[in-house]
Short mmCIF file of C-alpha atoms and ligand atoms in Angstrom, two decimals:
data_model
loop_
_atom_site.label_atom_id
_atom_site.label_comp_id
_atom_site.label_asym_id
_atom_site.label_seq_id
_atom_site.Cartn_x
_atom_site.Cartn_y
_atom_site.Cartn_z
CA MET S 1 -0.01 0.01 -0.01
CA PHE S 2 2.88 2.40 0.71
CA THR S 3 5.76 3.29 -1.58
CA GLU S 4 9.41 2.69 -0.79
CA ARG S 5 9.80 6.46 -1.15
CA LEU S 6 7.39 7.04 1.68
CA LYS S 7 9.01 4.45 3.92
CA GLN S 8 12.33 6.28 3.54
CA LEU S 9 11.01 9.61 4.84
CA THR S 10 11.79 11.03 8.26
CA PRO S 11 9.64 14.15 8.56
CA TYR S 12 10.71 17.44 10.10
CA VAL S 13 9.19 18.03 13.54
CA PRO S 14 8.16 21.62 14.14
CA GLY S 15 8.08 23.18 17.61
CA GLU S 16 5.06 22.35 19.74
CA GLN S 17 1.81 24.24 19.17
CA PRO S 18 0.00 22.96 22.26
CA GLN S 19 -3.73 23.53 22.36
CA ASP S 20 -4.27 22.24 25.94
CA ARG S 21 -3.43 25.31 27.99
CA GLN S 22 -2.18 28.86 27.66
CA TYR S 23 1.58 29.06 27.59
CA ILE S 24 3.96 31.94 27.24
CA LYS S 25 5.05 30.69 23.86
CA LEU S 26 8.73 31.30 23.20
CA ASN S 27 9.45 28.14 21.20
CA THR S 28 8.78 28.75 17.50
CA ASN S 29 10.20 32.23 16.84
CA GLU S 30 6.82 33.79 16.24
CA ASN S 31 6.48 37.54 16.63
CA PRO S 32 4.90 38.67 19.93
CA TYR S 33 3.10 41.59 18.23
CA PRO S 34 0.15 41.42 15.84
CA PRO S 35 0.55 42.03 12.10
CA SER S 36 0.06 45.51 10.63
CA PRO S 37 -3.39 47.00 11.34
CA ALA S 38 -3.72 47.34 7.56
CA VAL S 39 -3.95 43.52 7.41
CA ALA S 40 -6.84 43.50 9.87
CA ASP S 41 -8.55 46.31 7.96
CA TYR S 42 -8.29 44.32 4.76
CA LEU S 43 -9.59 41.08 6.30
CA LYS S 44 -12.60 42.89 7.78
CA THR S 45 -13.65 44.16 4.37
CA VAL S 46 -12.95 41.06 2.25
CA ASP S 47 -15.47 40.58 -0.52
CA VAL S 48 -16.19 36.89 0.10
CA ALA S 49 -17.88 36.57 -3.28
CA ASN S 50 -14.45 36.94 -4.88
CA LEU S 51 -13.34 33.68 -3.32
CA ARG S 52 -15.25 31.84 -6.03
CA ARG S 53 -12.40 32.81 -8.36
CA TYR S 54 -8.97 31.23 -8.38
CA PRO S 55 -6.14 33.45 -7.10
CA ASP S 56 -3.69 35.18 -9.44
CA PRO S 57 -1.19 32.38 -10.19
CA LEU S 58 1.58 34.92 -10.72
CA PHE S 59 0.93 36.91 -7.47
CA THR S 60 1.38 40.02 -9.62
CA GLU S 61 0.42 42.69 -7.12
CA LEU S 62 2.28 41.15 -4.20
CA ARG S 63 5.34 40.53 -6.32
CA GLY S 64 5.28 44.12 -7.49
CA ALA S 65 5.10 45.40 -3.91
CA LEU S 66 7.94 43.12 -2.80
CA ALA S 67 10.06 44.21 -5.78
CA LYS S 68 9.50 47.86 -4.87
CA ARG S 69 10.25 47.22 -1.21
CA TYR S 70 13.55 45.43 -1.93
CA GLY S 71 14.68 47.52 -4.91
CA VAL S 72 14.54 44.75 -7.51
CA GLU S 73 12.36 43.96 -10.53
CA SER S 74 9.18 41.86 -10.31
CA ASP S 75 10.75 39.06 -12.32
CA GLN S 76 13.41 38.73 -9.60
CA VAL S 77 10.74 37.75 -7.04
CA PHE S 78 8.95 34.45 -6.44
CA VAL S 79 6.25 33.89 -3.80
CA GLY S 80 5.18 30.67 -2.09
CA ASN S 81 3.14 29.14 0.69
CA GLY S 82 5.59 29.90 3.49
CA SER S 83 9.35 29.88 3.02
CA ASP S 84 9.35 26.15 3.77
CA GLU S 85 7.60 25.64 0.45
CA VAL S 86 9.86 28.07 -1.36
CA LEU S 87 12.92 26.29 0.09
CA SER S 88 11.53 22.95 -1.01
CA PHE S 89 11.14 24.27 -4.59
CA MET S 90 14.70 25.56 -4.45
CA PHE S 91 16.04 22.16 -3.42
CA TYR S 92 14.15 20.58 -6.33
CA ALA S 93 15.24 23.16 -8.88
CA PHE S 94 18.89 23.78 -8.02
CA PHE S 95 20.55 20.93 -6.19
CA ASP S 96 21.48 17.78 -8.00
CA SER S 97 24.15 15.73 -6.28
CA GLN S 98 25.60 14.27 -9.50
CA GLN S 99 27.93 17.27 -9.26
CA GLY S 100 28.77 16.63 -5.60
CA PRO S 101 26.85 16.88 -2.36
CA LEU S 102 24.85 19.89 -1.25
CA LEU S 103 26.69 21.60 1.61
CA PHE S 104 25.15 23.17 4.67
CA PRO S 105 26.36 23.90 8.22
CA GLU S 106 26.54 21.11 10.75
CA TYR S 107 24.12 22.89 13.08
CA THR S 108 21.41 24.61 11.12
CA TYR S 109 17.73 24.53 10.14
CA SER S 110 16.84 20.89 10.50
CA PHE S 111 14.49 20.93 7.53
CA TYR S 112 17.42 20.93 5.07
CA PRO S 113 18.32 17.25 5.46
CA VAL S 114 14.62 16.39 5.25
CA TYR S 115 14.32 18.07 1.83
CA CYS S 116 17.48 16.27 0.76
CA ASP S 117 15.95 12.93 1.65
CA PHE S 118 12.69 13.90 -0.04
CA TYR S 119 14.42 14.75 -3.32
CA ALA S 120 17.25 12.19 -3.04
CA ILE S 121 20.02 14.81 -2.84
CA ASP S 122 23.29 13.81 -1.16
CA TYR S 123 24.46 16.30 1.42
CA GLN S 124 27.46 17.00 3.57
CA LYS S 125 27.47 18.95 6.79
CA VAL S 126 30.28 21.47 7.27
CA ALA S 127 31.47 22.06 10.85
CA LEU S 128 30.89 25.48 12.40
CA GLN S 129 33.86 27.58 13.46
CA GLY S 130 35.04 27.54 17.08
CA ASP S 131 32.81 30.51 17.87
CA PHE S 132 29.81 28.65 16.34
CA SER S 133 29.63 30.95 13.30
CA VAL S 134 29.03 29.43 9.85
CA ASP S 135 32.35 28.53 8.22
CA LEU S 136 32.14 29.91 4.68
CA ASP S 137 35.75 28.93 3.92
CA GLY S 138 34.82 25.45 5.09
CA PHE S 139 32.34 25.28 2.19
CA LEU S 140 35.16 26.02 -0.25
CA ARG S 141 37.55 23.54 1.41
CA ALA S 142 34.97 20.74 1.33
CA GLY S 143 35.66 19.80 -2.30
CA PRO S 144 33.21 19.75 -5.22
CA SER S 145 29.61 20.45 -4.28
CA CYS S 146 26.39 20.99 -6.21
CA GLY S 147 25.40 24.03 -4.16
CA LEU S 148 25.32 25.66 -0.73
CA ILE S 149 22.57 26.61 1.63
CA PHE S 150 22.84 28.35 4.98
CA PRO S 151 20.64 30.64 7.02
CA ASN S 152 21.81 34.14 7.84
CA PRO S 153 21.49 34.61 10.77
CA ASN S 154 21.94 30.90 11.37
CA ALA S 155 19.41 28.84 13.33
CA PRO S 156 19.39 27.86 16.10
CA THR S 157 22.50 29.84 17.04
CA GLY S 158 21.22 33.29 15.95
CA ILE S 159 24.73 34.24 14.80
CA GLY S 160 24.85 36.47 11.70
CA LEU S 161 27.46 36.89 8.97
CA PRO S 162 28.43 40.26 7.48
CA LEU S 163 27.58 40.84 3.84
CA ASP S 164 31.19 41.29 2.71
CA ARG S 165 31.93 37.71 3.82
CA ILE S 166 29.05 36.39 1.72
CA GLU S 167 30.20 38.47 -1.21
CA ALA S 168 33.73 37.07 -0.88
CA LEU S 169 32.28 33.56 -0.85
CA MET S 170 30.34 34.30 -4.04
CA GLU S 171 33.54 35.45 -5.73
CA SER S 172 35.25 32.14 -4.96
CA TYR S 173 32.39 29.68 -5.48
CA PRO S 174 31.69 28.25 -8.98
CA ARG S 175 29.25 30.47 -10.87
CA ASP S 176 27.26 27.56 -12.21
CA ARG S 177 26.19 26.34 -8.74
CA VAL S 178 23.52 27.98 -6.63
CA VAL S 179 24.24 29.58 -3.28
CA ALA S 180 21.03 29.91 -1.24
CA VAL S 181 20.86 32.19 1.76
CA ASP S 182 17.87 31.58 4.03
CA GLU S 183 17.11 34.98 5.54
CA ALA S 184 14.16 34.02 7.73
CA TYR S 185 15.56 36.17 10.58
CA ILE S 186 17.49 38.85 8.68
CA ASP S 187 15.29 41.79 9.73
CA PHE S 188 16.33 41.42 13.36
CA GLY S 189 19.85 42.63 12.77
CA GLY S 190 21.46 41.09 9.69
CA GLU S 191 22.58 42.46 6.35
CA SER S 192 20.56 41.06 3.47
CA ALA S 193 22.37 39.44 0.55
CA ALA S 194 19.50 40.69 -1.65
CA ALA S 195 21.78 43.66 -2.36
CA LEU S 196 24.03 41.28 -4.33
CA ILE S 197 21.57 39.56 -6.64
CA ASP S 198 22.10 41.90 -9.59
CA ARG S 199 25.80 41.03 -9.58
CA GLN S 200 25.59 37.36 -8.58
CA PRO S 201 23.45 35.30 -10.99
CA ASN S 202 23.82 32.14 -8.88
CA LEU S 203 22.65 33.70 -5.61
CA ILE S 204 19.13 33.21 -4.26
CA VAL S 205 17.74 34.62 -1.06
CA ALA S 206 14.74 33.10 0.76
CA ARG S 207 12.59 35.26 3.02
CA THR S 208 9.45 34.75 5.08
CA PHE S 209 6.47 36.71 6.36
CA SER S 210 6.38 34.46 9.44
CA LYS S 211 8.85 36.25 11.73
CA SER S 212 9.41 39.97 11.31
CA MET S 213 6.10 40.40 9.44
CA SER S 214 4.21 38.58 12.20
CA LEU S 215 2.20 36.45 9.77
CA ALA S 216 3.24 32.84 10.47
CA GLY S 217 -0.41 31.79 10.28
CA LEU S 218 -0.85 33.22 6.80
CA ARG S 219 1.90 31.07 5.24
CA LEU S 220 3.81 33.39 2.93
CA GLY S 221 7.41 33.20 1.86
CA PHE S 222 9.36 34.58 -1.09
CA THR S 223 12.71 34.55 -2.80
CA LEU S 224 14.79 37.22 -4.45
CA GLY S 225 17.24 36.22 -7.13
CA ASP S 226 18.33 36.28 -10.74
CA ARG S 227 15.49 36.07 -13.30
CA GLN S 228 16.58 32.64 -14.53
CA LEU S 229 16.51 31.20 -11.01
CA ILE S 230 13.09 32.75 -10.35
CA GLN S 231 11.79 31.33 -13.64
CA ALA S 232 12.95 27.89 -12.55
CA LEU S 233 10.89 28.20 -9.36
CA TYR S 234 7.80 28.99 -11.43
CA THR S 235 8.47 25.84 -13.41
CA VAL S 236 8.55 23.79 -10.20
CA LYS S 237 5.40 25.48 -8.87
CA ASP S 238 3.51 24.91 -12.09
CA SER S 239 4.47 21.26 -12.07
CA PHE S 240 3.13 20.88 -8.54
CA ASN S 241 0.33 23.33 -7.70
CA SER S 242 -0.71 26.33 -9.80
CA TYR S 243 -2.14 28.20 -6.81
CA PRO S 244 -0.04 27.71 -3.68
CA VAL S 245 -0.75 31.25 -2.45
CA ASP S 246 -4.44 31.93 -1.90
CA THR S 247 -6.23 35.21 -2.60
CA LEU S 248 -6.48 36.23 1.03
CA ALA S 249 -2.77 35.61 1.64
CA GLN S 250 -1.80 37.59 -1.46
CA GLN S 251 -3.94 40.55 -0.50
CA ALA S 252 -3.14 40.53 3.21
CA GLY S 253 0.56 40.12 2.41
CA LEU S 254 0.37 43.11 0.11
CA ARG S 255 -1.02 45.28 2.93
CA ALA S 256 1.78 44.10 5.21
CA VAL S 257 4.58 44.85 2.74
CA GLN S 258 3.24 48.36 2.26
CA ASP S 259 3.26 49.19 6.00
CA ARG S 260 6.97 49.62 6.57
CA VAL S 261 6.53 52.15 9.37
CA TYR S 262 4.63 49.72 11.57
CA TYR S 263 7.05 46.86 10.99
CA ASP S 264 10.13 48.98 11.57
CA ARG S 265 8.61 49.92 14.93
CA ILE S 266 7.81 46.40 16.14
CA THR S 267 11.14 45.06 14.86
CA ALA S 268 13.00 47.74 16.81
CA GLN S 269 10.98 46.74 19.87
CA VAL S 270 11.87 43.04 19.50
CA ILE S 271 15.56 43.96 19.12
CA ALA S 272 15.46 46.18 22.22
CA THR S 273 13.78 43.39 24.22
CA ARG S 274 16.37 40.89 22.98
CA ASP S 275 19.26 43.07 24.03
CA ALA S 276 17.75 43.63 27.48
CA PHE S 277 17.13 39.87 27.82
CA SER S 278 20.74 39.11 26.83
CA ALA S 279 21.89 41.45 29.59
CA ASP S 280 19.61 39.59 32.03
CA LEU S 281 21.16 36.28 30.92
CA ASN S 282 24.63 37.69 31.64
CA ARG S 283 23.51 38.92 35.03
CA LEU S 284 22.16 35.45 35.87
CA GLY S 285 25.41 33.79 34.78
CA TRP S 286 23.96 31.99 31.76
CA PHE S 287 26.05 31.48 28.59
CA GLN S 288 24.64 32.57 25.24
CA MET S 289 25.55 33.09 21.61
CA PRO S 290 25.48 36.62 20.17
CA SER S 291 22.09 36.87 18.46
CA SER S 292 21.12 38.86 15.37
CA ALA S 293 17.74 37.13 15.35
CA ASN S 294 14.47 37.18 17.32
CA PHE S 295 15.69 34.41 19.60
CA VAL S 296 18.64 33.69 21.86
CA PHE S 297 20.46 30.36 22.11
CA ALA S 298 21.49 30.01 25.74
CA GLY S 299 22.16 27.67 28.58
CA LYS S 300 23.42 27.37 32.12
CA ASN S 301 26.33 25.34 33.47
CA GLY S 302 25.20 22.19 35.25
CA VAL S 303 21.72 22.06 33.72
CA SER S 304 20.84 20.33 30.43
CA GLY S 305 18.70 21.97 27.78
CA GLU S 306 16.06 19.36 28.38
CA GLU S 307 15.95 20.16 32.10
CA ILE S 308 15.63 23.85 31.35
CA TYR S 309 12.83 23.14 28.89
CA LEU S 310 10.92 20.90 31.33
CA THR S 311 11.37 23.25 34.29
CA LEU S 312 10.09 26.23 32.31
CA LYS S 313 7.22 24.22 30.80
CA GLU S 314 5.98 23.44 34.32
CA GLN S 315 5.89 27.18 34.87
CA GLY S 316 3.79 27.65 31.74
CA ILE S 317 6.65 28.88 29.54
CA LEU S 318 7.59 27.07 26.35
CA VAL S 319 11.09 27.22 24.92
CA ARG S 320 12.75 24.83 22.46
CA TYR S 321 15.54 22.42 23.11
CA PHE S 322 17.31 20.25 20.55
CA ASN S 323 18.06 16.65 21.30
CA VAL S 324 21.17 16.83 19.15
CA ASP S 325 24.75 16.07 20.22
CA GLY S 326 26.63 19.36 20.61
CA LEU S 327 23.48 21.40 21.32
CA LYS S 328 22.14 19.56 24.36
CA ASN S 329 23.27 22.22 26.81
CA TYR S 330 21.24 24.96 25.14
CA VAL S 331 17.68 26.06 24.71
CA ARG S 332 16.44 28.40 22.03
CA ILE S 333 14.36 31.17 23.52
CA THR S 334 12.17 33.30 21.25
CA ILE S 335 11.95 36.97 22.15
CA GLY S 336 8.46 37.81 23.40
CA THR S 337 7.06 41.02 24.86
CA ASP S 338 8.92 42.76 27.69
CA GLU S 339 6.27 41.40 30.06
CA GLU S 340 6.70 37.81 28.85
CA MET S 341 10.48 38.06 29.14
CA ALA S 342 10.16 39.48 32.68
CA THR S 343 8.03 36.44 33.64
CA LEU S 344 10.65 34.17 32.07
CA VAL S 345 13.54 35.87 33.86
CA ALA S 346 11.69 35.61 37.17
CA ALA S 347 11.11 31.85 36.57
CA MET S 348 14.79 31.39 35.65
CA GLU S 349 15.88 33.15 38.82
CA LYS S 350 13.58 31.11 40.99
CA TYR S 351 13.76 27.61 39.49
CA LEU S 352 17.03 27.33 37.54
N1 LIG D 1 14.05 28.96 7.56
C1 LIG D 1 14.42 28.98 8.83
C2 LIG D 1 15.87 29.10 9.18
C3 LIG D 1 13.45 28.83 9.85
O1 LIG D 1 13.82 28.81 11.14
C4 LIG D 1 12.09 28.74 9.50
C5 LIG D 1 11.02 28.61 10.56
N2 LIG D 1 10.81 27.34 11.05
C6 LIG D 1 11.75 28.72 8.14
C7 LIG D 1 12.77 28.86 7.19
C8 LIG D 1 10.35 28.50 7.65
O2 LIG D 1 9.47 29.51 7.90
P1 LIG D 1 8.08 29.61 7.19
O3 LIG D 1 7.79 28.34 6.44
O4 LIG D 1 7.10 29.87 8.27
O5 LIG D 1 8.18 30.75 6.24
#
């Protein structure tokens, strides 16, 4: 009844979304603030009769707004049902291990190996540097590869790379292989590689509405890249599902992209809360990695990540721990509101 393909799959496990009780939810890097009020205004006035029509398969308006926002042309933008979907299309379109394995960092977004298994792509993990930053030279030293993917800032460390380092990598990496930068968290303090796409035809940048745009429930992601790469993603989409982005998502996303003032404000707030929380961690004697994201990867000597997770869960606070060798002493803590972080800090002081 089931294919061999299916039997080979080990699915990605997202962070918990418990429905049983109210938690302070700091485990899936969601934004603590609501999306732009312009999104709510739109949803209140939706003409439901229009839902009898299929959505625009080319997301024309939303693409145009994204192009304007990021200073590129519309044909350098592709939109999908969350960046997970866009990433999946990228794996299908660009990485073919006949030319060598796909390379990604040893500790990174754990969906990458799942896509590799799904599409039968060989991969090789490249060790992080001593300070846990992504080792771009390590990608070059690793021998022939069919492409590279890494998040900037990386997950779950939160550590960002400066743009000049990515540009230097692009200058040394073969031009006929794609370099994918997953910028899910870039708005919280990183430098986007989107600035390079006009000069680097083999560079593609993946972005999401789920974090800084506070729209994880809407499922919108997009990529910025050379026209040929974007065209390839349309080919994958149109071989899979003509309409992955529904009408409501396209229209609500459009309202969000246009409200830069609101998003700049809440992003600045998240960053300020993160920096204050990092100072609290130092005061409490915890260790942490320097974060450019909306989460902090931290731990405390003598306590395992799992113990931290369980202790905080009992107090009604959810954080994420990774049952992975090398990361077991850490938890990943999403930045919430000041009030949520104050409750967390109080629980850490009392119970950990
Ligand atoms: N990339 C990274 C590095 C992530 O952490 C996440 C969130 N789990 C995603 C991509 C996917 O985000 P989404 O599908 O919600 O756009």
